């Protein structure tokens, strides 16, 4: 369940509870007012009937009283009026069946009785039930309207921005740091969260760039170390070759020089060629030994022409 739905349900429950509470208070007040007015009216009506009963007793006795009460019952169908003989205490009360009033009456001959008035309050109870239905319908309609409005606002103000933030977080998690969120207007929590998310994205991108640059530099350093190691290997190999070739070359050179001194004209020509090539090979061997003995890089001035001549000499 997303945040917008939770907010909508929370608002719906709160609004429904408030309106139901207000409706219950209003219905309770109307019910109490109706009961109070009914008790007051029944008591006044009972006292009026008590006076009329005493007059009717003087005029026609018990029959006249019975006729008066019958006329009163017929005049108001909502009330139930009866005569009770004997000593009765005054009573005004209300319960689920309606309002009940007992009005004591002392007749001219000294006997006692009471007028019993029962008001079932059918109209009032029907009005209360109608009020309750109206309250329920009003609460339901208002709750639905508020839920619809809250849902739309929640989706616009919370749901949609939260979805955008979630999609951006997934892109960042997959390694895509090329895009940032569009800044939100205002200074609310979502605007601050968007700004902080963009700041985090920039920081991650800068950290990745620094890491890639560091990796590149380390790879270059490793490659340089490998190159140095290869050069060292070549130097070792050259030193070994130079040492192995040095002694045979000296022997060949010595024999060639002897031929130059003691040989005939044809032998001296061949010996001259051998001496020349041996000296050339000796120079190459010396250069290989010099290369193998190099311990590091030295900065300084050098003669480019001399370097070129040495290189050409090594290549023949």
mmCIF file of C-alpha atoms in Angstrom:
data_model
loop_
_atom_site.group_PDB
_atom_site.id
_atom_site.type_symbol
_atom_site.label_atom_id
_atom_site.label_comp_id
_atom_site.label_asym_id
_atom_site.label_seq_id
_atom_site.Cartn_x
_atom_site.Cartn_y
_atom_site.Cartn_z
ATOM 1 C CA UNK A 1 0.000 0.000 0.000
ATOM 2 C CA UNK A 2 1.532 3.302 -1.095
ATOM 3 C CA UNK A 3 1.741 6.482 0.962
ATOM 4 C CA UNK A 4 -1.020 8.285 -0.953
ATOM 5 C CA UNK A 5 -3.489 5.440 -0.266
ATOM 6 C CA UNK A 6 -2.544 5.384 3.420
ATOM 7 C CA UNK A 7 -3.068 9.144 3.695
ATOM 8 C CA UNK A 8 -6.418 8.854 1.908
ATOM 9 C CA UNK A 9 -7.619 6.088 4.230
ATOM 10 C CA UNK A 10 -6.430 7.982 7.296
ATOM 11 C CA UNK A 11 -8.257 11.142 6.202
ATOM 12 C CA UNK A 12 -11.345 9.090 5.329
ATOM 13 C CA UNK A 13 -11.430 7.480 8.769
ATOM 14 C CA UNK A 14 -10.834 10.815 10.522
ATOM 15 C CA UNK A 15 -13.496 12.675 8.519
ATOM 16 C CA UNK A 16 -16.015 9.863 8.971
ATOM 17 C CA UNK A 17 -15.392 9.726 12.713
ATOM 18 C CA UNK A 18 -15.740 13.506 13.081
ATOM 19 C CA UNK A 19 -18.973 13.705 11.098
ATOM 20 C CA UNK A 20 -20.454 10.676 12.849
ATOM 21 C CA UNK A 21 -19.592 12.206 16.206
ATOM 22 C CA UNK A 22 -21.135 15.538 15.241
ATOM 23 C CA UNK A 23 -24.224 13.768 13.886
ATOM 24 C CA UNK A 24 -24.595 11.691 17.048
ATOM 25 C CA UNK A 25 -24.314 14.813 19.211
ATOM 26 C CA UNK A 26 -26.918 16.633 17.120
ATOM 27 C CA UNK A 27 -29.346 13.694 17.161
ATOM 28 C CA UNK A 28 -28.837 13.277 20.907
ATOM 29 C CA UNK A 29 -29.567 16.958 21.501
ATOM 30 C CA UNK A 30 -32.705 16.845 19.371
ATOM 31 C CA UNK A 31 -33.900 13.687 21.124
ATOM 32 C CA UNK A 32 -33.297 15.217 24.555
ATOM 33 C CA UNK A 33 -35.074 18.412 23.475
ATOM 34 C CA UNK A 34 -38.054 16.465 22.169
ATOM 35 C CA UNK A 35 -38.312 14.435 25.381
ATOM 36 C CA UNK A 36 -38.041 17.535 27.551
ATOM 37 C CA UNK A 37 -40.693 19.372 25.559
ATOM 38 C CA UNK A 38 -42.922 16.277 25.567
ATOM 39 C CA UNK A 39 -42.657 15.943 29.342
ATOM 40 C CA UNK A 40 -43.406 19.632 29.840
ATOM 41 C CA UNK A 41 -46.370 19.556 27.455
ATOM 42 C CA UNK A 42 -47.770 16.369 28.990
ATOM 43 C CA UNK A 43 -47.449 17.792 32.511
ATOM 44 C CA UNK A 44 -49.195 21.049 31.518
ATOM 45 C CA UNK A 45 -51.862 19.123 29.642
ATOM 46 C CA UNK A 46 -52.361 16.813 32.644
ATOM 47 C CA UNK A 47 -52.790 19.752 35.055
ATOM 48 C CA UNK A 48 -55.286 21.336 32.681
ATOM 49 C CA UNK A 49 -57.231 18.080 32.451
ATOM 50 C CA UNK A 50 -57.143 17.754 36.252
ATOM 51 C CA UNK A 51 -58.911 21.092 36.603
ATOM 52 C CA UNK A 52 -61.446 20.091 33.934
ATOM 53 C CA UNK A 53 -62.010 16.731 35.664
ATOM 54 C CA UNK A 54 -62.913 18.461 38.931
ATOM 55 C CA UNK A 55 -65.375 20.695 37.070
ATOM 56 C CA UNK A 56 -66.855 17.694 35.203
ATOM 57 C CA UNK A 57 -67.246 15.800 38.487
ATOM 58 C CA UNK A 58 -69.236 18.682 39.910
ATOM 59 C CA UNK A 59 -71.406 18.805 36.814
ATOM 60 C CA UNK A 60 -72.072 15.130 36.180
ATOM 61 C CA UNK A 61 -70.093 12.940 38.446
ATOM 62 C CA UNK A 62 -68.076 9.985 37.237
ATOM 63 C CA UNK A 63 -69.945 9.686 33.951
ATOM 64 C CA UNK A 64 -69.115 13.250 33.050
ATOM 65 C CA UNK A 65 -65.458 12.629 33.880
ATOM 66 C CA UNK A 66 -65.418 9.521 31.649
ATOM 67 C CA UNK A 67 -67.002 11.519 28.830
ATOM 68 C CA UNK A 68 -64.413 14.287 29.235
ATOM 69 C CA UNK A 69 -61.498 11.834 29.041
ATOM 70 C CA UNK A 70 -63.026 10.091 26.013
ATOM 71 C CA UNK A 71 -63.342 13.441 24.270
ATOM 72 C CA UNK A 72 -59.720 14.240 25.126
ATOM 73 C CA UNK A 73 -58.531 10.890 23.700
ATOM 74 C CA UNK A 74 -60.493 11.467 20.530
ATOM 75 C CA UNK A 75 -59.140 15.006 20.149
ATOM 76 C CA UNK A 76 -55.482 13.882 20.202
ATOM 77 C CA UNK A 77 -54.921 10.436 18.732
ATOM 78 C CA UNK A 78 -51.244 10.551 19.628
ATOM 79 C CA UNK A 79 -51.970 10.602 23.379
ATOM 80 C CA UNK A 80 -53.411 7.851 25.545
ATOM 81 C CA UNK A 81 -55.358 9.365 28.468
ATOM 82 C CA UNK A 82 -56.846 7.264 31.273
ATOM 83 C CA UNK A 83 -58.225 7.676 34.787
ATOM 84 C CA UNK A 84 -56.657 5.841 37.680
ATOM 85 C CA UNK A 85 -58.450 5.625 41.000
ATOM 86 C CA UNK A 86 -56.723 5.726 44.326
ATOM 87 C CA UNK A 87 -53.869 7.671 45.731
ATOM 88 C CA UNK A 88 -51.104 8.062 43.137
ATOM 89 C CA UNK A 89 -47.867 10.010 43.358
ATOM 90 C CA UNK A 90 -47.085 12.579 40.695
ATOM 91 C CA UNK A 91 -44.801 11.177 38.002
ATOM 92 C CA UNK A 92 -43.090 12.467 34.882
ATOM 93 C CA UNK A 93 -40.674 10.059 33.148
ATOM 94 C CA UNK A 94 -39.608 8.891 29.714
ATOM 95 C CA UNK A 95 -38.343 5.547 28.421
ATOM 96 C CA UNK A 96 -38.141 3.618 25.180
ATOM 97 C CA UNK A 97 -41.923 3.393 24.946
ATOM 98 C CA UNK A 98 -42.474 7.151 25.266
ATOM 99 C CA UNK A 99 -43.293 9.816 27.880
ATOM 100 C CA UNK A 100 -45.442 8.888 30.892
ATOM 101 C CA UNK A 101 -47.131 11.437 33.171
ATOM 102 C CA UNK A 102 -49.295 10.904 36.268
ATOM 103 C CA UNK A 103 -51.155 13.987 37.575
ATOM 104 C CA UNK A 104 -52.828 13.426 40.995
ATOM 105 C CA UNK A 105 -56.399 14.769 41.272
ATOM 106 C CA UNK A 106 -58.454 15.291 44.445
ATOM 107 C CA UNK A 107 -62.176 15.239 43.594
ATOM 108 C CA UNK A 108 -64.747 17.465 45.334
ATOM 109 C CA UNK A 109 -66.033 14.522 47.409
ATOM 110 C CA UNK A 110 -62.560 13.948 48.813
ATOM 111 C CA UNK A 111 -61.721 10.849 46.792
ATOM 112 C CA UNK A 112 -58.407 10.704 45.020
ATOM 113 C CA UNK A 113 -57.274 9.571 41.599
ATOM 114 C CA UNK A 114 -54.898 10.514 38.854
ATOM 115 C CA UNK A 115 -54.865 11.290 35.167
ATOM 116 C CA UNK A 116 -52.427 9.000 33.306
ATOM 117 C CA UNK A 117 -51.077 10.400 30.061
ATOM 118 C CA UNK A 118 -48.919 8.209 27.819
ATOM 119 C CA UNK A 119 -47.277 9.835 24.795
ATOM 120 C CA UNK A 120 -45.574 7.249 22.507
ATOM 121 C CA UNK A 121 -43.981 10.128 20.527
ATOM 122 C CA UNK A 122 -44.425 8.399 17.191
ATOM 123 C CA UNK A 123 -43.889 11.566 15.170
ATOM 124 C CA UNK A 124 -40.878 12.613 17.189
ATOM 125 C CA UNK A 125 -39.306 9.160 16.960
ATOM 126 C CA UNK A 126 -39.909 9.093 13.216
ATOM 127 C CA UNK A 127 -38.236 12.485 12.976
ATOM 128 C CA UNK A 128 -35.251 11.223 14.966
ATOM 129 C CA UNK A 129 -34.934 8.156 12.724
ATOM 130 C CA UNK A 130 -35.089 10.400 9.668
ATOM 131 C CA UNK A 131 -32.426 12.635 11.193
ATOM 132 C CA UNK A 132 -30.188 9.628 11.788
ATOM 133 C CA UNK A 133 -30.634 8.495 8.183
ATOM 134 C CA UNK A 134 -29.824 11.992 6.953
ATOM 135 C CA UNK A 135 -26.706 12.101 9.094
ATOM 136 C CA UNK A 136 -25.530 8.727 7.789
ATOM 137 C CA UNK A 137 -26.171 9.682 4.161
ATOM 138 C CA UNK A 138 -24.422 13.028 4.663
ATOM 139 C CA UNK A 139 -21.430 11.368 6.285
ATOM 140 C CA UNK A 140 -21.144 8.780 3.508
ATOM 141 C CA UNK A 141 -21.374 11.398 0.742
ATOM 142 C CA UNK A 142 -18.896 13.723 2.439
ATOM 143 C CA UNK A 143 -16.533 10.837 3.150
ATOM 144 C CA UNK A 144 -16.596 9.735 -0.491
ATOM 145 C CA UNK A 145 -16.032 13.287 -1.739
ATOM 146 C CA UNK A 146 -13.213 13.843 0.732
ATOM 147 C CA UNK A 147 -11.682 10.470 -0.145
ATOM 148 C CA UNK A 148 -11.786 11.343 -3.847
ATOM 149 C CA UNK A 149 -10.221 14.757 -3.241
ATOM 150 C CA UNK A 150 -7.627 13.329 -0.858
ATOM 151 C CA UNK A 151 -6.779 10.560 -3.320
ATOM 152 C CA UNK A 152 -6.250 12.999 -6.189
ATOM 153 C CA UNK A 153 -4.195 15.374 -4.050
ATOM 154 C CA UNK A 154 -2.212 12.513 -2.542
ATOM 155 C CA UNK A 155 -1.390 11.113 -5.978
ATOM 156 C CA UNK A 156 -0.406 14.552 -7.297
ATOM 157 C CA UNK A 157 1.513 15.824 -4.278
ATOM 158 C CA UNK A 158 2.960 12.582 -2.888
ATOM 159 C CA UNK A 159 2.438 9.564 -5.134
ATOM 160 C CA UNK A 160 3.828 10.953 -8.394
ATOM 161 C CA UNK A 161 6.935 12.610 -6.834
ATOM 162 C CA UNK A 162 7.625 9.464 -4.806
ATOM 163 C CA UNK A 163 7.427 7.358 -7.989
ATOM 164 C CA UNK A 164 9.909 9.687 -9.726
ATOM 165 C CA UNK A 165 12.293 9.424 -6.750
ATOM 166 C CA UNK A 166 11.997 5.617 -6.752
ATOM 167 C CA UNK A 167 12.767 5.404 -10.492
ATOM 168 C CA UNK A 168 15.791 7.676 -10.040
ATOM 169 C CA UNK A 169 17.009 5.530 -7.128
ATOM 170 C CA UNK A 170 16.754 2.416 -9.334
ATOM 171 C CA UNK A 171 18.792 4.123 -12.074
ATOM 172 C CA UNK A 172 21.445 5.126 -9.539
ATOM 173 C CA UNK A 173 21.537 1.569 -8.174
ATOM 174 C CA UNK A 174 22.108 0.238 -11.717
ATOM 175 C CA UNK A 175 25.057 2.619 -12.176
ATOM 176 C CA UNK A 176 23.397 5.304 -14.321
ATOM 177 C CA UNK A 177 24.581 8.595 -12.798
ATOM 178 C CA UNK A 178 24.210 10.715 -15.924
ATOM 179 C CA UNK A 179 20.803 12.236 -15.102
ATOM 180 C CA UNK A 180 19.490 14.320 -12.220
ATOM 181 C CA UNK A 181 15.957 15.070 -11.051
ATOM 182 C CA UNK A 182 14.231 18.267 -12.071
ATOM 183 C CA UNK A 183 14.254 20.680 -9.088
ATOM 184 C CA UNK A 184 10.887 21.014 -7.344
ATOM 185 C CA UNK A 185 9.550 24.461 -6.474
ATOM 186 C CA UNK A 186 9.018 25.383 -2.846
ATOM 187 C CA UNK A 187 10.782 24.337 0.333
ATOM 188 C CA UNK A 188 8.698 21.360 1.416
ATOM 189 C CA UNK A 189 10.064 17.943 2.352
ATOM 190 C CA UNK A 190 9.821 16.555 -1.180
ATOM 191 C CA UNK A 191 11.704 19.554 -2.587
ATOM 192 C CA UNK A 192 14.450 19.062 0.021
ATOM 193 C CA UNK A 193 14.554 15.317 -0.686
ATOM 194 C CA UNK A 194 14.883 15.998 -4.434
ATOM 195 C CA UNK A 195 17.735 18.455 -3.859
ATOM 196 C CA UNK A 196 19.566 16.036 -1.555
ATOM 197 C CA UNK A 197 19.074 13.196 -4.054
ATOM 198 C CA UNK A 198 20.629 15.314 -6.815
ATOM 199 C CA UNK A 199 23.515 16.220 -4.508
ATOM 200 C CA UNK A 200 24.040 12.539 -3.726
ATOM 201 C CA UNK A 201 24.004 11.694 -7.457
ATOM 202 C CA UNK A 202 26.642 14.346 -8.201
ATOM 203 C CA UNK A 203 28.821 13.125 -5.331
ATOM 204 C CA UNK A 204 28.597 9.532 -6.556
ATOM 205 C CA UNK A 205 29.419 10.603 -10.115
ATOM 206 C CA UNK A 206 32.454 12.584 -8.963
ATOM 207 C CA UNK A 207 33.601 9.682 -6.784
ATOM 208 C CA UNK A 208 33.233 7.290 -9.723
ATOM 209 C CA UNK A 209 35.224 9.627 -11.985
ATOM 210 C CA UNK A 210 37.980 9.883 -9.377
ATOM 211 C CA UNK A 211 37.994 6.116 -8.992
ATOM 212 C CA UNK A 212 38.222 5.583 -12.754
ATOM 213 C CA UNK A 213 41.083 8.093 -12.990
ATOM 214 C CA UNK A 214 42.886 6.345 -10.140
ATOM 215 C CA UNK A 215 42.409 2.968 -11.822
ATOM 216 C CA UNK A 216 43.734 4.395 -15.106
ATOM 217 C CA UNK A 217 46.813 5.767 -13.366
ATOM 218 C CA UNK A 218 47.445 2.484 -11.603
ATOM 219 C CA UNK A 219 47.115 0.573 -14.872
ATOM 220 C CA UNK A 220 49.629 2.942 -16.473
ATOM 221 C CA UNK A 221 51.986 2.421 -13.527
ATOM 222 C CA UNK A 222 51.608 -1.358 -13.831
ATOM 223 C CA UNK A 223 52.306 -1.153 -17.568
ATOM 224 C CA UNK A 224 55.400 0.934 -16.914
ATOM 225 C CA UNK A 225 56.569 -1.591 -14.342
ATOM 226 C CA UNK A 226 56.037 -4.385 -16.839
ATOM 227 C CA UNK A 227 57.996 -2.443 -19.450
ATOM 228 C CA UNK A 228 60.835 -1.859 -16.991
ATOM 229 C CA UNK A 229 60.784 -5.538 -16.116
ATOM 230 C CA UNK A 230 60.972 -6.462 -19.794
ATOM 231 C CA UNK A 231 63.876 -4.049 -20.259
ATOM 232 C CA UNK A 232 65.616 -5.567 -17.257
ATOM 233 C CA UNK A 233 65.115 -9.020 -18.738
ATOM 234 C CA UNK A 234 66.468 -7.846 -22.084
ATOM 235 C CA UNK A 235 69.455 -6.284 -20.293
ATOM 236 C CA UNK A 236 70.166 -9.515 -18.452
ATOM 237 C CA UNK A 237 69.904 -11.466 -21.681
ATOM 238 C CA UNK A 238 72.149 -8.949 -23.489
ATOM 239 C CA UNK A 239 74.725 -9.135 -20.711
ATOM 240 C CA UNK A 240 74.770 -12.887 -20.922
ATOM 241 C CA UNK A 241 75.097 -12.843 -24.696
ATOM 242 C CA UNK A 242 77.870 -10.234 -24.520
ATOM 243 C CA UNK A 243 79.852 -12.310 -22.030
ATOM 244 C CA UNK A 244 79.355 -15.471 -24.059
ATOM 245 C CA UNK A 245 80.401 -13.782 -27.319
ATOM 246 C CA UNK A 246 83.298 -11.755 -25.876
ATOM 247 C CA UNK A 247 85.817 -14.600 -25.465
ATOM 248 C CA UNK A 248 85.205 -16.276 -28.889
ATOM 249 C CA UNK A 249 85.431 -12.914 -30.589
ATOM 250 C CA UNK A 250 88.747 -12.174 -28.901
ATOM 251 C CA UNK A 251 90.072 -15.558 -30.021
ATOM 252 C CA UNK A 252 88.923 -15.013 -33.609
ATOM 253 C CA UNK A 253 90.335 -11.486 -33.570
ATOM 254 C CA UNK A 254 93.700 -12.737 -32.306
ATOM 255 C CA UNK A 255 93.978 -15.397 -35.005
ATOM 256 C CA UNK A 256 92.952 -12.895 -37.660
ATOM 257 C CA UNK A 257 95.656 -10.495 -36.504
ATOM 258 C CA UNK A 258 98.241 -13.303 -36.707
ATOM 259 C CA UNK A 259 97.148 -13.996 -40.254
ATOM 260 C CA UNK A 260 97.562 -10.315 -41.049
ATOM 261 C CA UNK A 261 101.170 -10.417 -39.861
ATOM 262 C CA UNK A 262 102.304 -13.807 -41.143
ATOM 263 C CA UNK A 263 100.033 -14.674 -44.014
ATOM 264 C CA UNK A 264 100.421 -14.045 -47.737
ATOM 265 C CA UNK A 265 98.679 -11.303 -49.638
ATOM 266 C CA UNK A 266 95.432 -13.251 -50.087
ATOM 267 C CA UNK A 267 95.342 -14.337 -46.441
ATOM 268 C CA UNK A 268 95.942 -10.793 -45.230
ATOM 269 C CA UNK A 269 92.939 -9.538 -47.234
ATOM 270 C CA UNK A 270 90.668 -12.127 -45.615
ATOM 271 C CA UNK A 271 92.231 -11.484 -42.234
ATOM 272 C CA UNK A 272 91.562 -7.757 -42.619
ATOM 273 C CA UNK A 273 87.883 -8.452 -43.252
ATOM 274 C CA UNK A 274 87.728 -10.769 -40.228
ATOM 275 C CA UNK A 275 89.420 -8.214 -37.995
ATOM 276 C CA UNK A 276 87.084 -5.484 -39.177
ATOM 277 C CA UNK A 277 83.969 -7.544 -38.460
ATOM 278 C CA UNK A 278 85.308 -8.795 -35.143
ATOM 279 C CA UNK A 279 85.958 -5.248 -33.991
ATOM 280 C CA UNK A 280 82.486 -4.306 -35.102
ATOM 281 C CA UNK A 281 81.010 -7.197 -33.148
ATOM 282 C CA UNK A 282 83.168 -6.277 -30.165
ATOM 283 C CA UNK A 283 81.773 -2.737 -30.265
ATOM 284 C CA UNK A 284 78.247 -4.153 -30.356
ATOM 285 C CA UNK A 285 79.043 -6.392 -27.389
ATOM 286 C CA UNK A 286 80.424 -3.415 -25.461
ATOM 287 C CA UNK A 287 77.255 -1.460 -26.192
ATOM 288 C CA UNK A 288 75.132 -4.408 -24.995
ATOM 289 C CA UNK A 289 77.137 -4.527 -21.793
ATOM 290 C CA UNK A 290 76.716 -0.788 -21.319
ATOM 291 C CA UNK A 291 72.948 -1.176 -21.821
ATOM 292 C CA UNK A 292 72.776 -4.045 -19.353
ATOM 293 C CA UNK A 293 74.705 -2.057 -16.703
ATOM 294 C CA UNK A 294 72.316 0.924 -16.775
ATOM 295 C CA UNK A 295 70.785 1.228 -13.308
ATOM 296 C CA UNK A 296 68.278 3.984 -13.837
ATOM 297 C CA UNK A 297 67.340 7.106 -15.648
ATOM 298 C CA UNK A 298 69.745 10.042 -15.633
ATOM 299 C CA UNK A 299 68.816 13.467 -16.811
ATOM 300 C CA UNK A 300 71.320 15.634 -18.682
ATOM 301 C CA UNK A 301 72.515 16.796 -22.089
ATOM 302 C CA UNK A 302 73.216 14.323 -24.877
ATOM 303 C CA UNK A 303 74.496 14.540 -28.431
ATOM 304 C CA UNK A 304 71.710 13.383 -30.709
ATOM 305 C CA UNK A 305 74.136 12.817 -33.586
ATOM 306 C CA UNK A 306 76.319 10.581 -31.441
ATOM 307 C CA UNK A 307 73.282 8.606 -30.289
ATOM 308 C CA UNK A 308 72.236 8.163 -33.896
ATOM 309 C CA UNK A 309 75.674 6.941 -34.919
ATOM 310 C CA UNK A 310 75.746 4.447 -32.055
ATOM 311 C CA UNK A 311 72.337 3.135 -32.987
ATOM 312 C CA UNK A 312 73.270 2.764 -36.653
ATOM 313 C CA UNK A 313 76.433 1.059 -35.613
ATOM 314 C CA UNK A 314 74.479 -1.495 -33.590
ATOM 315 C CA UNK A 315 72.108 -2.112 -36.487
ATOM 316 C CA UNK A 316 74.951 -2.525 -38.950
#
